[in-house]
Amino acid sequence: MVNTNTTLEDTSLTVESRISQVTVYSNQARVTRHTKVSLTGQEQELVIPRLPMTIETESVRATGTGTGAVRLLGVRTEKVFDSEPVGEQVAQLSGQIKELEKQKRHLQDQLASKELARNFVEALTDKAVQHFSRSLAQQQIGVQETGEFLNFLEQRYHADASAIAQQEEQQQELQKQLNALKAKLQQLKTPRPQESLSI
């Protein structure tokens, strides 16, 4: 009785081979691979996977010897597309993105705080100019005290403005890093098949 439900996968055997000889010519090379296989007699196809795409497919040859009769019916090559495992890299990049987003939020909070302080100093300066103008006119406060207070306000304003500029620069740099990591993550999530040949 013959089993007619046998598929090609059932009669196919994947074998690993190693390079046993290389002859280099001026414009190409001859590479001989060798493998040892025990066959049951049911195999209809032997597959040698993950060979480089640089092989000239029409030059592929195969031979076989054994204790029993060996008959090769033909040799063919086939392109195989494999996707790289990227789960670990995706998890690592996602973690880096989360950390940078946390740093960005912290910088945004600091920036908002400095802008609030700068706005307060601006408002205080406007009020102080009016107040000190009247107080000077009425001789209730001296020129020296007025100058010291205005110098203090000016120093505070410049310190806050400098801190804001520095934090905005840090924020831009963080955003660049975030954009680069997000692009890399998107690239990883997009399947990138690797081509190889099987004989």
PDB file of N, CA and C in Angstrom, residues 76-164:
ATOM      1  N   ARG A  76      18.511  22.642  -7.936  1.00  0.00           N
ATOM      2  CA  ARG A  76      17.864  23.941  -8.162  1.00  0.00           C
ATOM      3  C   ARG A  76      18.181  24.858  -6.988  1.00  0.00           C
ATOM      4  N   THR A  77      18.126  26.154  -7.261  1.00  0.00           N
ATOM      5  CA  THR A  77      18.328  27.144  -6.195  1.00  0.00           C
ATOM      6  C   THR A  77      17.026  27.907  -5.999  1.00  0.00           C
ATOM      7  N   GLU A  78      16.852  28.393  -4.784  1.00  0.00           N
ATOM      8  CA  GLU A  78      15.612  29.088  -4.449  1.00  0.00           C
ATOM      9  C   GLU A  78      15.932  30.215  -3.469  1.00  0.00           C
ATOM     10  N   LYS A  79      15.399  31.415  -3.749  1.00  0.00           N
ATOM     11  CA  LYS A  79      15.569  32.536  -2.821  1.00  0.00           C
ATOM     12  C   LYS A  79      14.662  32.320  -1.622  1.00  0.00           C
ATOM     13  N   VAL A  80      15.207  32.562  -0.442  1.00  0.00           N
ATOM     14  CA  VAL A  80      14.433  32.413   0.791  1.00  0.00           C
ATOM     15  C   VAL A  80      14.491  33.738   1.535  1.00  0.00           C
ATOM     16  N   PHE A  81      13.343  34.184   2.021  1.00  0.00           N
ATOM     17  CA  PHE A  81      13.258  35.436   2.766  1.00  0.00           C
ATOM     18  C   PHE A  81      12.971  35.123   4.230  1.00  0.00           C
ATOM     19  N   ASP A  82      13.891  35.526   5.096  1.00  0.00           N
ATOM     20  CA  ASP A  82      13.710  35.350   6.540  1.00  0.00           C
ATOM     21  C   ASP A  82      13.658  36.719   7.189  1.00  0.00           C
ATOM     22  N   SER A  83      12.809  36.873   8.184  1.00  0.00           N
ATOM     23  CA  SER A  83      12.777  38.117   8.959  1.00  0.00           C
ATOM     24  C   SER A  83      13.681  37.954  10.171  1.00  0.00           C
ATOM     25  N   GLU A  84      14.401  39.031  10.504  1.00  0.00           N
ATOM     26  CA  GLU A  84      15.271  38.999  11.674  1.00  0.00           C
ATOM     27  C   GLU A  84      14.444  39.076  12.948  1.00  0.00           C
ATOM     28  N   PRO A  85      14.850  38.372  13.997  1.00  0.00           N
ATOM     29  CA  PRO A  85      14.173  38.545  15.281  1.00  0.00           C
ATOM     30  C   PRO A  85      14.577  39.889  15.889  1.00  0.00           C
ATOM     31  N   VAL A  86      13.603  40.736  16.167  1.00  0.00           N
ATOM     32  CA  VAL A  86      13.923  42.090  16.631  1.00  0.00           C
ATOM     33  C   VAL A  86      13.242  42.440  17.952  1.00  0.00           C
ATOM     34  N   GLY A  87      12.590  41.474  18.584  1.00  0.00           N
ATOM     35  CA  GLY A  87      11.838  41.749  19.812  1.00  0.00           C
ATOM     36  C   GLY A  87      12.675  42.398  20.898  1.00  0.00           C
ATOM     37  N   GLU A  88      13.883  41.892  21.114  1.00  0.00           N
ATOM     38  CA  GLU A  88      14.747  42.426  22.170  1.00  0.00           C
ATOM     39  C   GLU A  88      15.178  43.860  21.853  1.00  0.00           C
ATOM     40  N   GLN A  89      15.516  44.116  20.591  1.00  0.00           N
ATOM     41  CA  GLN A  89      15.921  45.468  20.194  1.00  0.00           C
ATOM     42  C   GLN A  89      14.759  46.443  20.326  1.00  0.00           C
ATOM     43  N   VAL A  90      13.550  46.000  19.969  1.00  0.00           N
ATOM     44  CA  VAL A  90      12.363  46.854  20.088  1.00  0.00           C
ATOM     45  C   VAL A  90      12.136  47.212  21.550  1.00  0.00           C
ATOM     46  N   ALA A  91      12.261  46.227  22.441  1.00  0.00           N
ATOM     47  CA  ALA A  91      12.063  46.479  23.875  1.00  0.00           C
ATOM     48  C   ALA A  91      13.109  47.457  24.402  1.00  0.00           C
ATOM     49  N   GLN A  92      14.353  47.294  23.977  1.00  0.00           N
ATOM     50  CA  GLN A  92      15.427  48.186  24.428  1.00  0.00           C
ATOM     51  C   GLN A  92      15.194  49.613  23.934  1.00  0.00           C
ATOM     52  N   LEU A  93      14.857  49.760  22.657  1.00  0.00           N
ATOM     53  CA  LEU A  93      14.593  51.098  22.109  1.00  0.00           C
ATOM     54  C   LEU A  93      13.378  51.738  22.770  1.00  0.00           C
ATOM     55  N   SER A  94      12.339  50.954  23.022  1.00  0.00           N
ATOM     56  CA  SER A  94      11.142  51.484  23.680  1.00  0.00           C
ATOM     57  C   SER A  94      11.488  52.001  25.071  1.00  0.00           C
ATOM     58  N   GLY A  95      12.346  51.275  25.788  1.00  0.00           N
ATOM     59  CA  GLY A  95      12.793  51.719  27.112  1.00  0.00           C
ATOM     60  C   GLY A  95      13.573  53.022  27.040  1.00  0.00           C
ATOM     61  N   GLN A  96      14.461  53.136  26.048  1.00  0.00           N
ATOM     62  CA  GLN A  96      15.237  54.372  25.878  1.00  0.00           C
ATOM     63  C   GLN A  96      14.316  55.543  25.542  1.00  0.00           C
ATOM     64  N   ILE A  97      13.313  55.292  24.704  1.00  0.00           N
ATOM     65  CA  ILE A  97      12.369  56.353  24.332  1.00  0.00           C
ATOM     66  C   ILE A  97      11.589  56.818  25.554  1.00  0.00           C
ATOM     67  N   LYS A  98      11.130  55.876  26.371  1.00  0.00           N
ATOM     68  CA  LYS A  98      10.390  56.245  27.592  1.00  0.00           C
ATOM     69  C   LYS A  98      11.252  57.091  28.522  1.00  0.00           C
ATOM     70  N   GLU A  99      12.519  56.707  28.669  1.00  0.00           N
ATOM     71  CA  GLU A  99      13.426  57.455  29.546  1.00  0.00           C
ATOM     72  C   GLU A  99      13.650  58.871  29.016  1.00  0.00           C
ATOM     73  N   LEU A 100      13.856  59.009  27.705  1.00  0.00           N
ATOM     74  CA  LEU A 100      14.050  60.340  27.119  1.00  0.00           C
ATOM     75  C   LEU A 100      12.782  61.184  27.225  1.00  0.00           C
ATOM     76  N   GLU A 101      11.618  60.566  27.061  1.00  0.00           N
ATOM     77  CA  GLU A 101      10.362  61.311  27.204  1.00  0.00           C
ATOM     78  C   GLU A 101      10.177  61.788  28.642  1.00  0.00           C
ATOM     79  N   LYS A 102      10.618  60.983  29.599  1.00  0.00           N
ATOM     80  CA  LYS A 102      10.570  61.384  31.015  1.00  0.00           C
ATOM     81  C   LYS A 102      11.490  62.587  31.246  1.00  0.00           C
ATOM     82  N   GLN A 103      12.704  62.526  30.699  1.00  0.00           N
ATOM     83  CA  GLN A 103      13.640  63.653  30.815  1.00  0.00           C
ATOM     84  C   GLN A 103      13.067  64.902  30.150  1.00  0.00           C
ATOM     85  N   LYS A 104      12.402  64.710  29.013  1.00  0.00           N
ATOM     86  CA  LYS A 104      11.820  65.845  28.290  1.00  0.00           C
ATOM     87  C   LYS A 104      10.723  66.506  29.122  1.00  0.00           C
ATOM     88  N   ARG A 105       9.861  65.695  29.746  1.00  0.00           N
ATOM     89  CA  ARG A 105       8.802  66.260  30.605  1.00  0.00           C
ATOM     90  C   ARG A 105       9.402  67.026  31.782  1.00  0.00           C
ATOM     91  N   HIS A 106      10.473  66.479  32.368  1.00  0.00           N
ATOM     92  CA  HIS A 106      11.146  67.159  33.479  1.00  0.00           C
ATOM     93  C   HIS A 106      11.707  68.505  33.016  1.00  0.00           C
ATOM     94  N   LEU A 107      12.326  68.511  31.838  1.00  0.00           N
ATOM     95  CA  LEU A 107      12.849  69.768  31.281  1.00  0.00           C
ATOM     96  C   LEU A 107      11.725  70.758  31.001  1.00  0.00           C
ATOM     97  N   GLN A 108      10.598  70.267  30.495  1.00  0.00           N
ATOM     98  CA  GLN A 108       9.457  71.150  30.222  1.00  0.00           C
ATOM     99  C   GLN A 108       8.941  71.779  31.511  1.00  0.00           C
ATOM    100  N   ASP A 109       8.913  70.996  32.596  1.00  0.00           N
ATOM    101  CA  ASP A 109       8.483  71.535  33.890  1.00  0.00           C
ATOM    102  C   ASP A 109       9.454  72.604  34.382  1.00  0.00           C
ATOM    103  N   GLN A 110      10.757  72.321  34.262  1.00  0.00           N
ATOM    104  CA  GLN A 110      11.760  73.308  34.674  1.00  0.00           C
ATOM    105  C   GLN A 110      11.653  74.572  33.824  1.00  0.00           C
ATOM    106  N   LEU A 111      11.435  74.390  32.537  1.00  0.00           N
ATOM    107  CA  LEU A 111      11.317  75.521  31.619  1.00  0.00           C
ATOM    108  C   LEU A 111      10.105  76.371  31.976  1.00  0.00           C
ATOM    109  N   ALA A 112       8.987  75.727  32.251  1.00  0.00           N
ATOM    110  CA  ALA A 112       7.776  76.465  32.639  1.00  0.00           C
ATOM    111  C   ALA A 112       8.015  77.239  33.930  1.00  0.00           C
ATOM    112  N   SER A 113       8.741  76.640  34.868  1.00  0.00           N
ATOM    113  CA  SER A 113       9.056  77.304  36.138  1.00  0.00           C
ATOM    114  C   SER A 113       9.934  78.534  35.909  1.00  0.00           C
ATOM    115  N   LYS A 114      10.959  78.391  35.067  1.00  0.00           N
ATOM    116  CA  LYS A 114      11.851  79.528  34.775  1.00  0.00           C
ATOM    117  C   LYS A 114      11.107  80.633  34.020  1.00  0.00           C
ATOM    118  N   GLU A 115      10.227  80.245  33.098  1.00  0.00           N
ATOM    119  CA  GLU A 115       9.449  81.257  32.368  1.00  0.00           C
ATOM    120  C   GLU A 115       8.511  81.997  33.314  1.00  0.00           C
ATOM    121  N   LEU A 116       7.947  81.294  34.274  1.00  0.00           N
ATOM    122  CA  LEU A 116       7.089  81.923  35.278  1.00  0.00           C
ATOM    123  C   LEU A 116       7.895  82.920  36.108  1.00  0.00           C
ATOM    124  N   ALA A 117       9.112  82.518  36.506  1.00  0.00           N
ATOM    125  CA  ALA A 117       9.978  83.414  37.283  1.00  0.00           C
ATOM    126  C   ALA A 117      10.368  84.638  36.454  1.00  0.00           C
ATOM    127  N   ARG A 118      10.700  84.431  35.184  1.00  0.00           N
ATOM    128  CA  ARG A 118      11.068  85.559  34.322  1.00  0.00           C
ATOM    129  C   ARG A 118       9.887  86.509  34.135  1.00  0.00           C
ATOM    130  N   ASN A 119       8.700  85.952  33.914  1.00  0.00           N
ATOM    131  CA  ASN A 119       7.501  86.795  33.765  1.00  0.00           C
ATOM    132  C   ASN A 119       7.214  87.580  35.040  1.00  0.00           C
ATOM    133  N   PHE A 120       7.460  86.949  36.196  1.00  0.00           N
ATOM    134  CA  PHE A 120       7.265  87.644  37.468  1.00  0.00           C
ATOM    135  C   PHE A 120       8.239  88.813  37.588  1.00  0.00           C
ATOM    136  N   VAL A 121       9.504  88.573  37.227  1.00  0.00           N
ATOM    137  CA  VAL A 121      10.512  89.643  37.290  1.00  0.00           C
ATOM    138  C   VAL A 121      10.146  90.772  36.330  1.00  0.00           C
ATOM    139  N   GLU A 122       9.649  90.440  35.129  1.00  0.00           N
ATOM    140  CA  GLU A 122       9.217  91.477  34.176  1.00  0.00           C
ATOM    141  C   GLU A 122       8.082  92.313  34.757  1.00  0.00           C
ATOM    142  N   ALA A 123       7.089  91.637  35.325  1.00  0.00           N
ATOM    143  CA  ALA A 123       5.950  92.365  35.916  1.00  0.00           C
ATOM    144  C   ALA A 123       6.406  93.197  37.101  1.00  0.00           C
ATOM    145  N   LEU A 124       7.289  92.634  37.926  1.00  0.00           N
ATOM    146  CA  LEU A 124       7.803  93.362  39.090  1.00  0.00           C
ATOM    147  C   LEU A 124       8.616  94.575  38.647  1.00  0.00           C
ATOM    148  N   THR A 125       9.381  94.418  37.573  1.00  0.00           N
ATOM    149  CA  THR A 125      10.173  95.535  37.048  1.00  0.00           C
ATOM    150  C   THR A 125       9.260  96.670  36.596  1.00  0.00           C
ATOM    151  N   ASP A 126       8.191  96.337  35.861  1.00  0.00           N
ATOM    152  CA  ASP A 126       7.240  97.369  35.413  1.00  0.00           C
ATOM    153  C   ASP A 126       6.648  98.115  36.601  1.00  0.00           C
ATOM    154  N   LYS A 127       6.228  97.384  37.614  1.00  0.00           N
ATOM    155  CA  LYS A 127       5.631  98.005  38.808  1.00  0.00           C
ATOM    156  C   LYS A 127       6.677  98.802  39.581  1.00  0.00           C
ATOM    157  N   ALA A 128       7.903  98.233  39.685  1.00  0.00           N
ATOM    158  CA  ALA A 128       8.947  98.888  40.469  1.00  0.00           C
ATOM    159  C   ALA A 128       9.360 100.214  39.845  1.00  0.00           C
ATOM    160  N   VAL A 129       9.435 100.273  38.516  1.00  0.00           N
ATOM    161  CA  VAL A 129       9.817 101.520  37.842  1.00  0.00           C
ATOM    162  C   VAL A 129       8.822 102.619  38.189  1.00  0.00           C
ATOM    163  N   GLN A 130       7.536 102.306  38.113  1.00  0.00           N
ATOM    164  CA  GLN A 130       6.510 103.305  38.459  1.00  0.00           C
ATOM    165  C   GLN A 130       6.622 103.703  39.930  1.00  0.00           C
ATOM    166  N   HIS A 131       6.771 102.696  40.809  1.00  0.00           N
ATOM    167  CA  HIS A 131       6.830 102.958  42.252  1.00  0.00           C
ATOM    168  C   HIS A 131       8.071 103.784  42.612  1.00  0.00           C
ATOM    169  N   PHE A 132       9.230 103.377  42.082  1.00  0.00           N
ATOM    170  CA  PHE A 132      10.454 104.094  42.419  1.00  0.00           C
ATOM    171  C   PHE A 132      10.472 105.494  41.806  1.00  0.00           C
ATOM    172  N   SER A 133       9.852 105.667  40.650  1.00  0.00           N
ATOM    173  CA  SER A 133       9.770 107.012  40.058  1.00  0.00           C
ATOM    174  C   SER A 133       9.025 107.951  40.998  1.00  0.00           C
ATOM    175  N   ARG A 134       7.886 107.490  41.500  1.00  0.00           N
ATOM    176  CA  ARG A 134       7.104 108.323  42.438  1.00  0.00           C
ATOM    177  C   ARG A 134       7.863 108.541  43.743  1.00  0.00           C
ATOM    178  N   SER A 135       8.466 107.449  44.259  1.00  0.00           N
ATOM    179  CA  SER A 135       9.175 107.551  45.543  1.00  0.00           C
ATOM    180  C   SER A 135      10.376 108.474  45.438  1.00  0.00           C
ATOM    181  N   LEU A 136      11.081 108.429  44.281  1.00  0.00           N
ATOM    182  CA  LEU A 136      12.219 109.329  44.087  1.00  0.00           C
ATOM    183  C   LEU A 136      11.748 110.781  43.995  1.00  0.00           C
ATOM    184  N   ALA A 137      10.646 110.980  43.278  1.00  0.00           N
ATOM    185  CA  ALA A 137      10.111 112.342  43.127  1.00  0.00           C
ATOM    186  C   ALA A 137       9.704 112.909  44.482  1.00  0.00           C
ATOM    187  N   GLN A 138       9.191 112.049  45.337  1.00  0.00           N
ATOM    188  CA  GLN A 138       8.749 112.512  46.664  1.00  0.00           C
ATOM    189  C   GLN A 138       9.862 112.381  47.693  1.00  0.00           C
ATOM    190  N   GLN A 139      11.038 111.947  47.262  1.00  0.00           N
ATOM    191  CA  GLN A 139      12.221 111.788  48.103  1.00  0.00           C
ATOM    192  C   GLN A 139      11.981 110.819  49.267  1.00  0.00           C
ATOM    193  N   GLN A 140      11.196 109.780  49.009  1.00  0.00           N
ATOM    194  CA  GLN A 140      10.944 108.765  50.035  1.00  0.00           C
ATOM    195  C   GLN A 140      11.999 107.650  49.983  1.00  0.00           C
ATOM    196  N   ILE A 141      12.709 107.550  48.899  1.00  0.00           N
ATOM    197  CA  ILE A 141      13.727 106.512  48.730  1.00  0.00           C
ATOM    198  C   ILE A 141      14.919 107.131  48.014  1.00  0.00           C
ATOM    199  N   GLY A 142      16.109 106.616  48.317  1.00  0.00           N
ATOM    200  CA  GLY A 142      17.316 107.180  47.731  1.00  0.00           C
ATOM    201  C   GLY A 142      17.646 106.562  46.383  1.00  0.00           C
ATOM    202  N   VAL A 143      18.513 107.246  45.648  1.00  0.00           N
ATOM    203  CA  VAL A 143      18.939 106.785  44.328  1.00  0.00           C
ATOM    204  C   VAL A 143      19.721 105.475  44.448  1.00  0.00           C
ATOM    205  N   GLN A 144      20.531 105.356  45.494  1.00  0.00           N
ATOM    206  CA  GLN A 144      21.342 104.155  45.669  1.00  0.00           C
ATOM    207  C   GLN A 144      20.459 102.918  45.866  1.00  0.00           C
ATOM    208  N   GLU A 145      19.447 103.017  46.744  1.00  0.00           N
ATOM    209  CA  GLU A 145      18.545 101.873  46.964  1.00  0.00           C
ATOM    210  C   GLU A 145      17.803 101.511  45.675  1.00  0.00           C
ATOM    211  N   THR A 146      17.392 102.537  44.942  1.00  0.00           N
ATOM    212  CA  THR A 146      16.685 102.300  43.680  1.00  0.00           C
ATOM    213  C   THR A 146      17.599 101.570  42.699  1.00  0.00           C
ATOM    214  N   GLY A 147      18.845 102.026  42.572  1.00  0.00           N
ATOM    215  CA  GLY A 147      19.815 101.402  41.664  1.00  0.00           C
ATOM    216  C   GLY A 147      20.105  99.960  42.046  1.00  0.00           C
ATOM    217  N   GLU A 148      20.266  99.706  43.351  1.00  0.00           N
ATOM    218  CA  GLU A 148      20.541  98.341  43.811  1.00  0.00           C
ATOM    219  C   GLU A 148      19.376  97.405  43.484  1.00  0.00           C
ATOM    220  N   PHE A 149      18.160  97.897  43.718  1.00  0.00           N
ATOM    221  CA  PHE A 149      16.992  97.065  43.450  1.00  0.00           C
ATOM    222  C   PHE A 149      16.847  96.784  41.949  1.00  0.00           C
ATOM    223  N   LEU A 150      17.048  97.810  41.121  1.00  0.00           N
ATOM    224  CA  LEU A 150      16.945  97.622  39.670  1.00  0.00           C
ATOM    225  C   LEU A 150      18.055  96.700  39.154  1.00  0.00           C
ATOM    226  N   ASN A 151      19.268  96.805  39.735  1.00  0.00           N
ATOM    227  CA  ASN A 151      20.361  95.889  39.365  1.00  0.00           C
ATOM    228  C   ASN A 151      20.007  94.442  39.716  1.00  0.00           C
ATOM    229  N   PHE A 152      19.390  94.258  40.897  1.00  0.00           N
ATOM    230  CA  PHE A 152      18.960  92.926  41.313  1.00  0.00           C
ATOM    231  C   PHE A 152      17.948  92.354  40.314  1.00  0.00           C
ATOM    232  N   LEU A 153      16.960  93.180  39.929  1.00  0.00           N
ATOM    233  CA  LEU A 153      15.949  92.724  38.974  1.00  0.00           C
ATOM    234  C   LEU A 153      16.585  92.368  37.629  1.00  0.00           C
ATOM    235  N   GLU A 154      17.538  93.189  37.199  1.00  0.00           N
ATOM    236  CA  GLU A 154      18.211  92.936  35.922  1.00  0.00           C
ATOM    237  C   GLU A 154      18.995  91.620  35.967  1.00  0.00           C
ATOM    238  N   GLN A 155      19.721  91.396  37.074  1.00  0.00           N
ATOM    239  CA  GLN A 155      20.484  90.149  37.215  1.00  0.00           C
ATOM    240  C   GLN A 155      19.562  88.929  37.210  1.00  0.00           C
ATOM    241  N   ARG A 156      18.445  89.043  37.935  1.00  0.00           N
ATOM    242  CA  ARG A 156      17.472  87.937  37.980  1.00  0.00           C
ATOM    243  C   ARG A 156      16.922  87.658  36.576  1.00  0.00           C
ATOM    244  N   TYR A 157      16.580  88.739  35.870  1.00  0.00           N
ATOM    245  CA  TYR A 157      16.008  88.585  34.531  1.00  0.00           C
ATOM    246  C   TYR A 157      17.006  87.881  33.608  1.00  0.00           C
ATOM    247  N   HIS A 158      18.268  88.328  33.618  1.00  0.00           N
ATOM    248  CA  HIS A 158      19.285  87.726  32.748  1.00  0.00           C
ATOM    249  C   HIS A 158      19.585  86.277  33.147  1.00  0.00           C
ATOM    250  N   ALA A 159      19.609  85.994  34.447  1.00  0.00           N
ATOM    251  CA  ALA A 159      19.851  84.620  34.908  1.00  0.00           C
ATOM    252  C   ALA A 159      18.728  83.696  34.433  1.00  0.00           C
ATOM    253  N   ASP A 160      17.479  84.173  34.573  1.00  0.00           N
ATOM    254  CA  ASP A 160      16.338  83.366  34.129  1.00  0.00           C
ATOM    255  C   ASP A 160      16.345  83.195  32.609  1.00  0.00           C
ATOM    256  N   ALA A 161      16.643  84.267  31.874  1.00  0.00           N
ATOM    257  CA  ALA A 161      16.672  84.197  30.411  1.00  0.00           C
ATOM    258  C   ALA A 161      17.757  83.229  29.942  1.00  0.00           C
ATOM    259  N   SER A 162      18.923  83.258  30.609  1.00  0.00           N
ATOM    260  CA  SER A 162      20.015  82.354  30.256  1.00  0.00           C
ATOM    261  C   SER A 162      19.632  80.901  30.544  1.00  0.00           C
ATOM    262  N   ALA A 163      19.004  80.664  31.696  1.00  0.00           N
ATOM    263  CA  ALA A 163      18.570  79.306  32.050  1.00  0.00           C
ATOM    264  C   ALA A 163      17.521  78.801  31.065  1.00  0.00           C
ATOM    265  N   ILE A 164      16.611  79.686  30.653  1.00  0.00           N
ATOM    266  CA  ILE A 164      15.570  79.305  29.688  1.00  0.00           C
ATOM    267  C   ILE A 164      16.207  78.922  28.353  1.00  0.00           C
TER     268      ILE A 164
END
